Amino acid sequence: MYLRDEEPDRQPRILLVDDDEVTLLLTSAALRERGFAVTEATGGLSALRLLGDWTPDLIVLDAMMPGLDGFDTCVELRGLPGFELMPVLMLTGLDDEASIERAYEVGATDFFVKSHQWRLLAGRLRHLLRTARIQLELLRSRSKLARAQDLARMGSFEWRGDSAGLMLEPEALRVLGHGPHDHLGLRRLLRSLVANERAGVCSRLREVVRHSTVLDTDVNVVMPDHRQRIIHIEAEPEFNEHGNVVGYAGILQDVTDRRLIEDKIRHLANFDALTGLPNRRQLIWRAERALEHARRLGHPCALLLIDLDRFKVINDTLGHGVGDELLMEIGRRLRSCVRHSDQLADMSIDATLLRSHRSLEAVARLGGDEFVTLLPEVADEPEALETAQRILEAMRAPVVLGGAEYFVTASVGLAMFPRDGISVVDLLRNADMAMYAVKDSGRNNVKVFQPQMSGKGREKLELESALHKALERGELVLHYQPKVDVARGRLVGVEALMRWHRNGELVPPGDFIPLAEETGLILPISEWAMREATRQIRSWRDSAGLDLKVAVNLPSRSFERGNVLDHIHEAAAAHDVPLSSLELEITETSLMKGLDEVMPMLHRLTQHGVGISIDDFGTGYSSLSYLTQLPISELKIDRSFVQRLDRTGGSSAVVTAIIALAHSLKLKLVAEGVENEYQRDVLLRLGCHTMQGFLFSQPLPPDEVVRWVTEFRRKAVARV
């Protein structure tokens, strides 16, 4: 049913079930990139049909689907032979607590909040697969143990209330460590019990005899060789013809090994195998008990969610073995920051019977590089923040891995009970949002959950969902900003800038371009932009006789596919536009990522007449030696330098250096973001003649470009 030990190189088989074809496509593509073999199903019924003659290693179900939804599908597959223990991950909405609770009720193994955090989803799936393998191994061990018990040596005994007393068969004597001819009376047997249990066992025996009930108990016995063993005793009363109890008959069995295995099973079920920390199951149990105490005693408690920063870099670079060493060291450090309890909390006992709710305090590993610190009693938020600061301080010391020192930081989110949530699910979710707020603001810090974080999360999800549909709805448009040779008074081209008309409003590029890059939508959006730009070039030629060169921004991800030139060729050929009418703008930072792979592609593009421009030059990292090898035709001075020309001398020096560099390399030069005449005059004086910015024109819709060009040329003629 699961990935077997003898198949370590086989990709884990995932059945992904979602009625949203776009989400299905994106999720399956992301998982395939991360080493999973994904089979897709668009609904519950189709998934169940697939399971009729095929068994995956794990099933991922979307909770909300038309027809047979994720919950009903989970119920159906749990009824299929062989799927009782199949790991099932339910995908739920951000604030959908009811779906989360229902997912567990219908038999889901775990849940995952819908997002495009593919690394976290992949980590969660691998964690579930590891847990499933361990569970299967434990079930196999139990099965072997059950067969062994059938063949185990057991000894029978009888006890009579008369002078006959206790009579042990030879096999029973061997179980107790005695020879077959030894005589062992009841009094001597009781003296062999562990001293601190003797009185309790005697009391229990008297109660059993008094009420003529069945005896079924385990006792700790000290053997003649001083070993301590656990002996299981089962006995039933025997009656005479008058219905009176005359004695007991039963069996003895040494169950020490079985008890040790059961203890190990309980430990594996409740503790992380790698770090030895409590796992998600044990954490949730402890947290629920801690909340019960907090409600009853009226004090706050806190939950800290800790996520390692850039752990993936170390894991991917140095290997999973080194990554595991790092996680174990982090677990030890986190343990030292709290009153950590490694005691296995017995989930069968009532929380009121715990000696102290402080014994619930612990650090747990949720999976991957995520940890949680549970503080069952804190005076206030500052006390919880002190613990968070201790954790950050503990992270500052270098970690020695393979003889080398590495530095790891953490992002910590804090949620307080009852202020930030009244359930474990609430606290985990809100601490998670606070943690991601730390990630967004630079990492290596702690943030307390704020209600507005939840709103931002919902807004981002809504924006992401709408962006998926923006292309098919025709909501994306290109506006064009002129690039002007100020010295000669002529138009040299335009830059295509993307805009999104959503619900009658214009969404700024800064709000959706980063989201498109994060979700991977930037690729289809960029391909659309290229097609739209070539269509517009042809439209201007046919309708207004305009022959404009259009610069289109190209994301770094486009080079990863290796078919950039094919897409550009197709777009240009579709509208009979020469490739020389196009220019690609690539940011300096994007260009330097995988430069060795990108450079041959840039040469192919320039050989076909496509111009290459480095955008935002001066803001990223670049090696000037590479500039002499790159087939670029233009540098664009970033607007941040231009806007500070009238405020700082430093910007003037940087711009002067960039201009000198461009001239020495015989590259064209464009200054972005020119907004006033002073900036224009300084740039002219420094030797930069081509500019774009609001001083000349804001980005314009295609129809207004024609009017602007006509007016610009009229004024240019008038000046002559």
XYZ file of C-alpha atoms in Angstrom:
720
model
C 0.000 0.000 0.000
C 2.836 2.365 0.800
C 6.256 3.006 -0.667
C 8.143 -0.128 0.319
C 11.678 -0.381 1.658
C 12.762 -2.422 -1.337
C 11.718 0.427 -3.657
C 13.677 3.382 -2.254
C 14.214 5.032 -5.649
C 10.585 4.931 -6.782
C 8.786 8.255 -6.739
C 5.959 8.363 -4.193
C 2.616 7.901 -5.968
C 0.134 10.662 -5.147
C -3.536 10.694 -6.138
C -4.540 14.376 -6.362
C -8.305 15.001 -6.382
C -9.633 18.514 -7.132
C -12.482 19.739 -9.292
C -10.672 23.048 -10.037
C -8.637 22.222 -13.123
C -6.305 25.208 -12.706
C -5.537 24.324 -9.078
C -5.174 20.681 -10.107
C -2.717 21.613 -12.850
C -0.636 23.954 -10.658
C -0.541 21.606 -7.670
C 0.357 18.536 -9.702
C 3.073 20.434 -11.581
C 4.553 21.714 -8.320
C 4.536 18.250 -6.759
C 6.082 16.631 -9.831
C 8.882 19.180 -9.674
C 9.479 18.040 -6.101
C 9.833 14.363 -6.908
C 6.277 12.998 -6.690
C 4.495 10.880 -9.278
C 1.079 12.530 -9.476
C -2.126 10.999 -10.840
C -4.987 13.481 -11.205
C -8.701 13.067 -10.667
C -11.298 15.797 -11.129
C -13.809 14.470 -8.624
C -14.584 11.913 -5.958
C -16.265 9.396 -8.256
C -13.406 9.376 -10.745
C -10.956 8.966 -7.866
C -12.852 5.940 -6.516
C -12.899 4.379 -9.992
C -9.130 4.757 -10.202
C -8.738 3.087 -6.813
C -10.570 0.032 -8.072
C -7.439 -1.366 -9.719
C -4.633 0.899 -8.513
C -3.224 1.848 -5.118
C -1.326 5.115 -4.514
C 0.981 5.841 -1.595
C -1.043 8.886 -0.486
C -4.285 10.638 -1.419
C -4.774 14.424 -1.452
C -8.456 15.436 -1.415
C -9.981 18.866 -1.957
C -12.632 19.239 0.756
C -15.164 21.172 -1.318
C -16.139 19.558 -4.631
C -19.446 19.242 -6.486
C -21.145 15.868 -6.331
C -19.130 13.554 -4.136
C -17.062 16.017 -2.076
C -13.797 15.328 -0.273
C -15.504 14.253 2.964
C -17.829 11.714 1.335
C -14.974 10.469 -0.833
C -12.881 9.900 2.301
C -15.729 7.918 3.901
C -16.105 5.773 0.768
C -12.411 4.974 0.396
C -12.096 4.105 4.102
C -14.657 1.402 3.398
C -12.571 -0.087 0.586
C -10.479 -3.153 1.460
C -6.860 -2.178 2.042
C -7.540 1.549 2.379
C -8.272 1.630 6.112
C -4.827 3.060 6.892
C -4.149 4.911 3.626
C -2.758 8.386 4.474
C -5.250 11.040 3.334
C -4.458 14.777 3.313
C -7.524 17.048 3.168
C -7.114 20.476 1.540
C -9.224 23.104 3.335
C -9.789 26.862 3.245
C -7.840 29.323 5.407
C -10.474 29.922 8.100
C -12.511 26.786 7.472
C -12.345 25.273 10.967
C -15.528 23.277 10.442
C -14.010 21.543 7.407
C -10.863 20.753 9.375
C -12.836 19.164 12.210
C -15.039 17.257 9.782
C -11.970 16.048 7.888
C -10.710 14.310 11.016
C -14.189 12.915 11.735
C -14.434 11.203 8.325
C -10.987 9.658 8.654
C -8.522 12.114 7.099
C -4.978 11.674 8.383
C -4.180 15.378 8.341
C -5.221 18.664 6.766
C -3.396 21.395 4.849
C -4.595 24.955 4.389
C -4.937 25.727 0.679
C -2.072 27.927 -0.527
C 0.748 27.902 -2.996
C 3.406 27.184 -0.398
C 4.521 24.188 -2.424
C 7.605 23.529 -0.288
C 5.459 23.232 2.845
C 2.923 20.997 1.058
C 5.707 18.715 -0.221
C 7.224 18.576 3.267
C 3.845 17.683 4.773
C 3.344 14.881 2.208
C 6.793 13.414 2.878
C 6.124 13.562 6.606
C 2.824 11.681 6.135
C 4.547 9.077 3.960
C 7.249 8.520 6.577
C 4.607 8.214 9.288
C 2.635 5.748 7.154
C 5.725 3.606 6.619
C 6.447 3.584 10.355
C 2.827 2.682 11.091
C 2.984 -0.168 8.573
C 6.192 -1.439 10.156
C 4.563 -1.319 13.564
C 1.511 -3.207 12.310
C 3.795 -5.861 10.862
C 5.578 -6.092 14.216
C 2.271 -6.502 16.008
C 1.209 -9.235 13.613
C 4.456 -11.117 14.169
C 4.037 -10.707 17.910
C 0.488 -12.091 17.752
C 1.706 -15.204 15.912
C 4.494 -15.599 18.419
C 2.000 -15.443 21.286
C 0.098 -18.382 19.829
C 3.267 -20.424 20.041
C 4.475 -18.863 23.297
C 5.169 -21.045 26.323
C 2.454 -20.394 28.887
C 2.015 -21.994 32.246
C -1.198 -22.905 33.976
C -1.935 -22.852 37.688
C -4.677 -23.613 40.183
C -5.406 -22.152 43.570
C -7.639 -23.794 46.159
C -8.883 -22.150 49.267
C -8.258 -25.340 51.282
C -4.961 -26.789 52.325
C -3.984 -27.539 48.727
C -3.154 -23.860 48.206
C -1.321 -22.798 45.001
C -0.400 -25.441 42.458
C 1.869 -24.424 39.535
C 2.484 -26.533 36.454
C 6.146 -26.943 35.357
C 5.624 -24.487 32.489
C 4.322 -21.863 34.933
C 7.342 -22.416 37.161
C 9.646 -21.829 34.192
C 7.796 -18.578 33.397
C 8.604 -17.455 36.975
C 12.253 -18.459 36.627
C 12.085 -21.649 38.722
C 12.846 -25.256 37.956
C 10.082 -27.791 37.280
C 10.505 -29.441 40.684
C 10.624 -26.274 42.795
C 7.824 -25.638 45.249
C 6.439 -22.113 45.133
C 3.593 -21.268 47.494
C 1.342 -18.231 47.348
C 3.147 -16.449 50.164
C 6.545 -16.899 48.487
C 5.121 -15.819 45.140
C 3.744 -12.611 46.684
C 7.127 -11.886 48.245
C 8.687 -12.022 44.741
C 6.565 -9.044 43.639
C 8.195 -5.621 43.415
C 8.023 -4.221 46.948
C 6.122 -1.015 46.219
C 3.393 -2.945 44.350
C 2.936 -5.800 46.830
C 0.249 -4.209 49.005
C -1.817 -3.118 45.999
C -1.734 -6.585 44.435
C -2.787 -8.246 47.714
C -5.692 -5.847 48.051
C -6.787 -6.561 44.475
C -6.635 -10.339 45.044
C -8.805 -10.066 48.146
C -11.410 -8.045 46.207
C -11.457 -10.609 43.373
C -11.987 -13.534 45.766
C -14.587 -11.668 47.813
C -16.713 -10.889 44.751
C -15.910 -14.109 42.817
C -14.864 -12.114 39.759
C -12.352 -12.792 36.999
C -8.708 -11.916 37.654
C -6.935 -10.171 34.762
C -3.856 -8.198 35.702
C -0.146 -7.606 35.159
C 2.359 -7.753 37.998
C 6.051 -6.903 38.194
C 7.994 -9.924 39.477
C 11.629 -10.079 40.587
C 13.088 -13.331 39.243
C 15.548 -15.514 41.199
C 18.355 -14.049 39.030
C 17.160 -10.531 40.100
C 15.774 -9.647 36.671
C 12.451 -7.816 36.778
C 9.765 -9.181 34.461
C 6.141 -8.343 33.767
C 3.879 -11.355 34.297
C 0.358 -11.372 32.977
C -2.164 -13.336 35.085
C -5.591 -14.453 33.945
C -7.798 -16.604 36.162
C -11.464 -17.533 36.499
C -13.309 -18.766 39.579
C -14.294 -22.446 39.868
C -17.490 -23.450 41.647
C -18.666 -26.640 43.372
C -22.036 -28.308 42.911
C -23.591 -25.889 45.391
C -22.423 -22.838 43.491
C -19.769 -21.890 45.983
C -16.286 -20.743 44.863
C -13.713 -23.398 45.659
C -10.734 -21.836 43.916
C -9.299 -20.301 40.738
C -7.723 -21.716 37.583
C -5.689 -19.660 35.163
C -2.497 -19.012 33.206
C 0.720 -17.055 33.637
C 2.630 -15.429 30.776
C 5.762 -13.330 30.656
C 4.641 -10.261 28.674
C 7.700 -8.105 29.302
C 8.759 -7.995 25.647
C 5.230 -7.255 24.507
C 4.929 -4.383 26.966
C 8.241 -2.952 25.792
C 7.052 -3.095 22.173
C 3.748 -1.446 23.115
C 5.658 1.291 24.933
C 7.789 1.778 21.831
C 4.678 1.934 19.660
C 3.161 4.549 21.948
C 6.404 6.506 21.798
C 6.633 6.337 18.008
C 2.988 7.363 17.712
C 3.561 10.405 19.895
C 7.149 11.479 19.280
C 9.124 12.516 16.217
C 11.498 9.739 15.185
C 14.286 12.127 14.152
C 14.437 14.686 16.974
C 12.705 12.760 19.761
C 10.387 15.736 20.296
C 6.611 15.348 20.671
C 4.940 15.142 17.283
C 1.780 16.866 16.056
C -0.501 14.273 17.700
C 1.135 14.599 21.109
C 1.314 18.404 20.804
C -2.393 18.717 20.050
C -3.258 16.481 23.010
C -1.046 18.515 25.340
C -2.353 21.799 23.976
C -5.973 20.743 24.428
C -5.260 19.754 28.053
C -3.414 23.057 28.588
C -6.415 25.012 27.278
C -8.724 23.091 29.625
C -6.553 24.104 32.580
C -6.356 27.694 31.347
C -10.149 27.950 31.078
C -10.659 26.470 34.518
C -7.972 28.511 36.281
C -8.427 31.692 34.254
C -4.858 32.239 33.093
C -3.443 32.783 29.585
C -1.250 30.347 27.715
C 0.832 30.799 24.595
C 1.809 28.944 21.455
C 4.958 29.792 19.474
C 5.301 28.520 15.908
C 8.963 28.417 14.824
C 10.071 28.008 11.215
C 13.737 27.823 10.235
C 14.855 30.422 7.698
C 16.376 29.085 4.480
C 16.630 25.530 5.796
C 15.985 24.298 2.251
C 19.279 25.847 1.082
C 21.294 23.756 3.563
C 19.188 20.651 2.961
C 19.504 20.865 -0.835
C 23.165 21.906 -0.841
C 24.624 19.602 1.813
C 22.137 16.724 1.596
C 19.315 15.361 3.713
C 21.715 13.653 6.127
C 23.254 16.982 7.104
C 19.775 18.528 7.165
C 18.681 15.881 9.668
C 21.713 16.649 11.846
C 20.729 20.308 11.793
C 17.146 19.543 12.812
C 18.349 17.399 15.721
C 20.629 20.201 16.945
C 17.828 22.760 16.628
C 15.573 20.425 18.634
C 18.178 20.277 21.429
C 18.493 24.064 21.491
C 14.747 24.609 21.591
C 14.460 22.090 24.439
C 16.867 24.194 26.482
C 14.705 27.318 26.110
C 11.668 25.961 28.003
C 10.795 23.590 30.820
C 10.549 20.836 28.239
C 8.892 17.587 29.322
C 9.767 14.409 27.416
C 7.269 12.456 29.492
C 4.741 10.596 27.378
C 1.400 12.104 28.272
C -1.135 9.302 28.669
C -4.022 10.238 26.403
C -6.369 7.892 28.202
C -6.325 9.819 31.488
C -8.382 12.862 32.334
C -6.541 16.152 32.325
C -7.653 16.831 35.904
C -5.560 13.852 37.081
C -2.296 15.362 35.868
C -0.023 16.291 38.760
C 0.672 19.691 37.197
C -0.382 21.290 33.970
C 3.161 22.670 33.740
C 4.266 19.139 32.848
C 2.510 19.732 29.514
C 5.087 22.362 28.511
C 7.182 21.170 25.608
C 8.722 21.819 22.222
C 7.186 19.757 19.409
C 8.103 19.174 15.789
C 5.199 19.620 13.405
C 7.172 18.327 10.427
C 9.818 19.575 8.022
C 11.533 22.576 9.597
C 8.513 23.672 11.660
C 8.527 23.494 15.464
C 6.021 24.582 18.105
C 6.610 25.665 21.685
C 3.668 25.211 24.046
C 3.631 27.424 27.144
C 0.689 26.156 29.256
C 0.844 29.049 31.707
C 2.265 32.543 31.184
C 1.555 35.717 33.104
C 1.160 37.854 29.999
C 2.346 38.461 26.456
C 5.754 39.937 27.492
C 6.600 36.691 29.312
C 5.837 34.690 26.166
C 7.937 37.121 24.126
C 10.841 36.548 26.521
C 10.721 32.854 25.636
C 10.616 33.752 21.937
C 13.671 35.970 22.360
C 15.501 33.142 24.165
C 14.750 30.946 21.163
C 16.107 33.535 18.718
C 19.189 33.965 20.916
C 19.748 30.193 20.979
C 19.705 30.183 17.171
C 22.514 32.748 16.893
C 25.322 30.348 17.799
C 26.809 28.607 14.737
C 25.878 24.999 14.024
C 28.832 22.748 13.216
C 27.972 20.359 10.390
C 30.632 18.208 8.755
C 33.402 20.229 10.385
C 32.102 23.558 9.035
C 30.116 26.287 10.798
C 26.702 27.330 9.522
C 24.335 29.975 10.808
C 20.607 29.380 10.963
C 17.923 31.863 11.993
C 14.252 31.376 12.726
C 10.963 33.202 12.221
C 8.631 32.964 15.218
C 4.882 33.626 15.339
C 3.127 34.038 18.707
C -0.551 33.441 19.482
C -2.070 33.898 22.968
C -5.028 32.057 24.507
C -7.787 33.223 24.780
C -7.113 36.511 22.998
C -5.968 35.040 19.667
C -8.017 31.842 19.659
C -9.975 29.519 21.912
C -8.995 26.251 20.221
C -5.742 24.583 19.255
C -6.641 24.927 15.565
C -7.187 28.685 16.001
C -3.899 29.183 17.823
C -1.882 27.133 15.326
C -3.419 28.954 12.369
C -2.920 32.413 13.849
C 0.628 31.699 15.032
C 1.329 30.473 11.493
C 0.058 33.757 10.027
C 2.203 35.730 12.474
C 5.210 33.622 11.500
C 4.670 34.356 7.798
C 4.398 38.040 8.632
C 7.945 37.712 10.032
C 9.048 36.002 6.804
C 7.582 38.831 4.736
C 9.324 41.495 6.830
C 12.826 40.026 6.663
C 12.927 36.873 8.862
C 14.911 36.279 12.090
C 12.343 37.910 14.366
C 9.149 37.318 16.322
C 5.714 38.789 15.706
C 2.528 38.588 17.741
C -0.641 37.705 15.859
C -2.780 40.696 14.913
C -6.354 40.388 13.573
C -5.437 42.289 10.415
C -3.031 39.483 9.477
C -6.017 37.228 8.884
C -7.572 39.854 6.636
C -4.379 40.160 4.620
C -4.261 36.403 4.188
C -7.819 36.315 2.872
C -7.160 39.260 0.575
C -4.099 37.524 -0.845
C -6.064 34.321 -1.483
C -8.870 36.274 -3.153
C -6.375 38.206 -5.255
C -4.618 34.991 -6.252
C -7.906 33.336 -7.233
C -8.924 36.366 -9.297
C -5.501 36.515 -10.966
C -5.946 32.921 -12.173
C -9.045 34.051 -14.071
C -7.764 37.467 -15.186
C -6.263 36.195 -18.448
C -9.329 34.303 -19.634
C -11.549 37.238 -18.687
C -9.402 39.692 -20.626
C -8.755 41.826 -17.550
C -5.025 42.226 -18.204
C -4.002 45.049 -20.533
C -0.768 46.635 -21.663
C -0.077 50.339 -21.336
C 2.877 51.875 -23.132
C 5.316 54.518 -21.858
C 7.325 56.429 -24.472
C 11.134 56.482 -24.460
C 12.359 59.842 -25.760
C 15.714 60.953 -27.163
C 15.615 64.389 -25.514
C 18.725 65.717 -27.272
C 17.339 64.995 -30.772
C 13.673 65.447 -29.904
C 12.569 62.092 -31.275
C 10.702 59.028 -30.063
C 12.903 55.904 -29.914
C 10.315 53.386 -28.716
C 7.898 52.449 -25.939
C 7.959 50.094 -22.961
C 4.989 47.760 -22.467
C 3.799 47.862 -18.854
C 1.142 45.495 -17.560
C -2.053 46.693 -15.884
C -4.967 44.741 -14.370
C -8.516 46.060 -14.577
C -10.339 44.301 -11.738
C -13.900 45.163 -10.708
C -13.646 48.553 -12.388
C -10.423 49.450 -10.586
C -6.809 49.450 -11.735
C -4.701 47.085 -9.613
C -1.118 48.430 -9.288
C 1.562 46.116 -10.760
C 3.298 45.997 -7.378
C 0.227 44.224 -5.954
C -0.060 41.421 -8.482
C 3.290 40.941 -10.268
C 5.047 39.603 -7.108
C 2.044 37.316 -6.515
C 2.222 36.115 -10.120
C 5.923 35.334 -9.673
C 5.237 33.492 -6.418
C 2.493 31.319 -7.906
C 4.161 30.702 -11.273
C 1.439 32.593 -13.153
C 4.103 35.027 -14.329
C 4.981 32.607 -17.152
C 1.581 32.469 -18.911
C 1.086 36.177 -18.190
C 4.457 37.038 -19.776
C 3.698 34.872 -22.807
C 0.390 36.706 -23.182
C 2.198 40.058 -22.904
C 4.539 39.068 -25.737
C 1.622 38.066 -27.988
C -0.299 41.243 -27.125
C 2.730 43.469 -27.767
C 3.301 41.980 -31.246
C -0.412 42.308 -32.027
C -0.312 45.966 -31.031
C 2.790 46.647 -33.142
C 0.904 45.332 -36.194
C -2.228 47.308 -35.229
C -0.298 50.593 -35.009
C 1.336 49.943 -38.385
C -1.931 49.111 -40.104
C -4.118 51.823 -38.555
C -1.746 54.750 -38.009
C 1.426 53.978 -39.927
C 3.422 53.919 -36.686
C 6.573 51.811 -36.654
C 7.416 51.564 -32.947
C 9.958 49.389 -31.172
C 8.347 47.844 -28.080
C 10.260 46.720 -24.991
C 8.665 43.825 -23.061
C 9.705 42.770 -19.556
C 10.847 39.139 -19.363
C 10.896 37.282 -15.999
C 13.872 35.097 -15.072
C 11.627 31.997 -14.937
C 11.153 32.198 -18.696
C 14.744 31.063 -19.198
C 14.210 27.966 -17.066
C 11.996 26.415 -19.753
C 14.508 26.959 -22.528
C 11.862 27.820 -25.161
C 11.878 31.633 -24.928
C 12.930 32.072 -28.539
C 10.167 29.739 -29.749
C 7.493 31.742 -27.928
C 8.827 35.030 -29.309
C 9.010 33.584 -32.836
C 5.422 32.327 -32.605
C 4.135 35.661 -31.313
C 5.938 37.656 -34.019
C 4.986 35.262 -36.826
C 1.326 35.292 -35.801
C 1.134 39.025 -36.606
C 3.852 39.231 -39.263
C 6.060 41.447 -37.117
C 9.875 41.445 -37.496
C 11.811 40.383 -34.401
C 13.806 43.618 -34.632
C 10.661 45.439 -33.470
C 10.993 43.750 -30.069
C 13.282 44.404 -27.160
C 13.451 42.286 -24.001
C 14.007 43.976 -20.647
C 15.609 41.703 -18.035
C 16.406 42.840 -14.503
C 20.038 42.771 -13.445
C 19.318 40.379 -10.556
C 17.404 37.941 -12.788
C 20.164 38.013 -15.376
C 22.836 36.966 -12.883
C 20.888 33.854 -11.773
C 22.236 30.916 -13.747
C 24.174 33.198 -16.070
C 26.042 30.328 -17.737
C 22.726 28.816 -18.875
C 21.161 32.165 -19.824
C 24.056 33.521 -21.922
C 23.698 31.105 -24.903
C 19.988 31.897 -25.075
C 20.682 35.649 -25.095
C 23.122 35.178 -27.990
C 20.467 33.270 -29.962
C 17.946 36.055 -29.350
C 20.284 38.811 -30.530
C 21.248 36.771 -33.605
C 17.571 36.873 -34.580
C 17.427 40.651 -34.131
C 15.860 40.879 -30.663
C 17.380 43.640 -28.527
C 18.394 42.915 -24.923
C 18.147 45.604 -22.252
C 19.275 45.306 -18.611
C 16.523 46.832 -16.475
C 17.031 48.472 -13.053
C 20.779 48.562 -13.621
C 22.783 49.358 -10.507
C 20.330 47.892 -7.979
C 21.433 44.265 -8.095
C 24.615 42.257 -8.041
C 26.579 41.882 -11.225
C 30.091 41.085 -12.330
C 31.288 43.834 -14.653
C 33.502 41.337 -16.447
C 30.379 39.543 -17.653
C 28.986 42.735 -19.181
C 31.687 42.549 -21.841
C 30.540 39.058 -22.787
C 26.771 39.572 -22.718
C 25.023 40.399 -26.011
C 23.166 43.360 -24.533
C 22.350 46.551 -26.395
C 21.031 48.829 -23.645
C 21.346 49.704 -19.937
C 18.466 51.294 -18.032
C 19.385 53.492 -15.064
C 17.067 52.596 -12.198
C 14.518 55.216 -11.166
C 15.792 55.176 -7.564
C 19.036 56.868 -8.709
C 17.194 59.327 -10.962
C 14.734 60.413 -8.276
C 17.565 61.206 -5.837
C 19.525 63.325 -8.312
C 18.129 66.547 -6.836
C 18.711 65.413 -3.233
C 22.060 63.597 -2.904
C 25.423 63.889 -4.535
C 25.925 60.146 -4.171
C 23.255 59.384 -6.768
C 24.893 61.794 -9.206
C 28.178 59.951 -8.801
C 26.519 56.565 -9.386
C 24.677 57.821 -12.478
C 27.903 59.325 -13.817
C 29.648 55.980 -13.386
C 26.840 54.062 -15.133
C 26.847 56.516 -18.050
C 30.622 56.254 -18.392
C 30.382 52.454 -18.311
C 27.676 52.407 -21.011
C 29.647 54.751 -23.264
C 32.840 52.727 -22.878
C 30.963 49.522 -23.781
C 29.129 51.321 -26.632
C 25.729 50.545 -25.138
C 22.563 52.572 -25.460
C 21.380 54.210 -22.248
C 17.895 54.987 -20.907
C 17.076 56.764 -17.636
C 13.825 55.638 -15.983
C 11.506 57.651 -13.745
C 12.366 61.184 -14.964
C 9.717 63.373 -13.338
C 11.002 66.962 -13.460
C 13.095 69.278 -15.599
C 15.957 69.369 -13.109
C 16.448 65.613 -13.415
C 16.252 65.912 -17.199
C 18.861 68.684 -17.325
C 21.271 66.850 -14.990
C 21.010 63.686 -17.079
C 21.625 65.616 -20.293
C 24.645 67.287 -18.762
C 26.028 63.918 -17.620
C 25.617 62.438 -21.100
C 22.343 60.441 -20.917
C 20.048 61.562 -23.746
C 17.283 58.934 -23.786
C 14.731 59.056 -20.967
C 11.280 57.923 -19.932
C 9.064 59.062 -17.102
C 6.091 61.188 -16.126
C 7.860 64.353 -17.320
C 7.220 63.137 -20.856
C 4.215 60.836 -20.427
C 2.649 58.379 -18.059
C 1.994 54.840 -19.407
C -0.795 55.168 -21.983
C -3.489 52.878 -23.414
C -2.770 51.922 -27.067
C -5.230 54.447 -28.592
C -3.759 57.327 -26.615
C -0.244 56.387 -27.762
C -1.204 57.357 -31.316
C -2.495 60.764 -30.184
C 0.576 61.332 -28.013
C 2.992 60.495 -30.852
C 1.135 62.824 -33.224
C 1.296 65.698 -30.719
C 4.945 64.981 -29.849
C 5.982 65.078 -33.511
C 4.003 68.284 -34.091
C 5.825 70.018 -31.243
C 9.175 68.670 -32.457
C 8.533 70.143 -35.923
C 7.454 73.460 -34.382
C 10.708 73.669 -32.401
C 12.714 73.157 -35.591
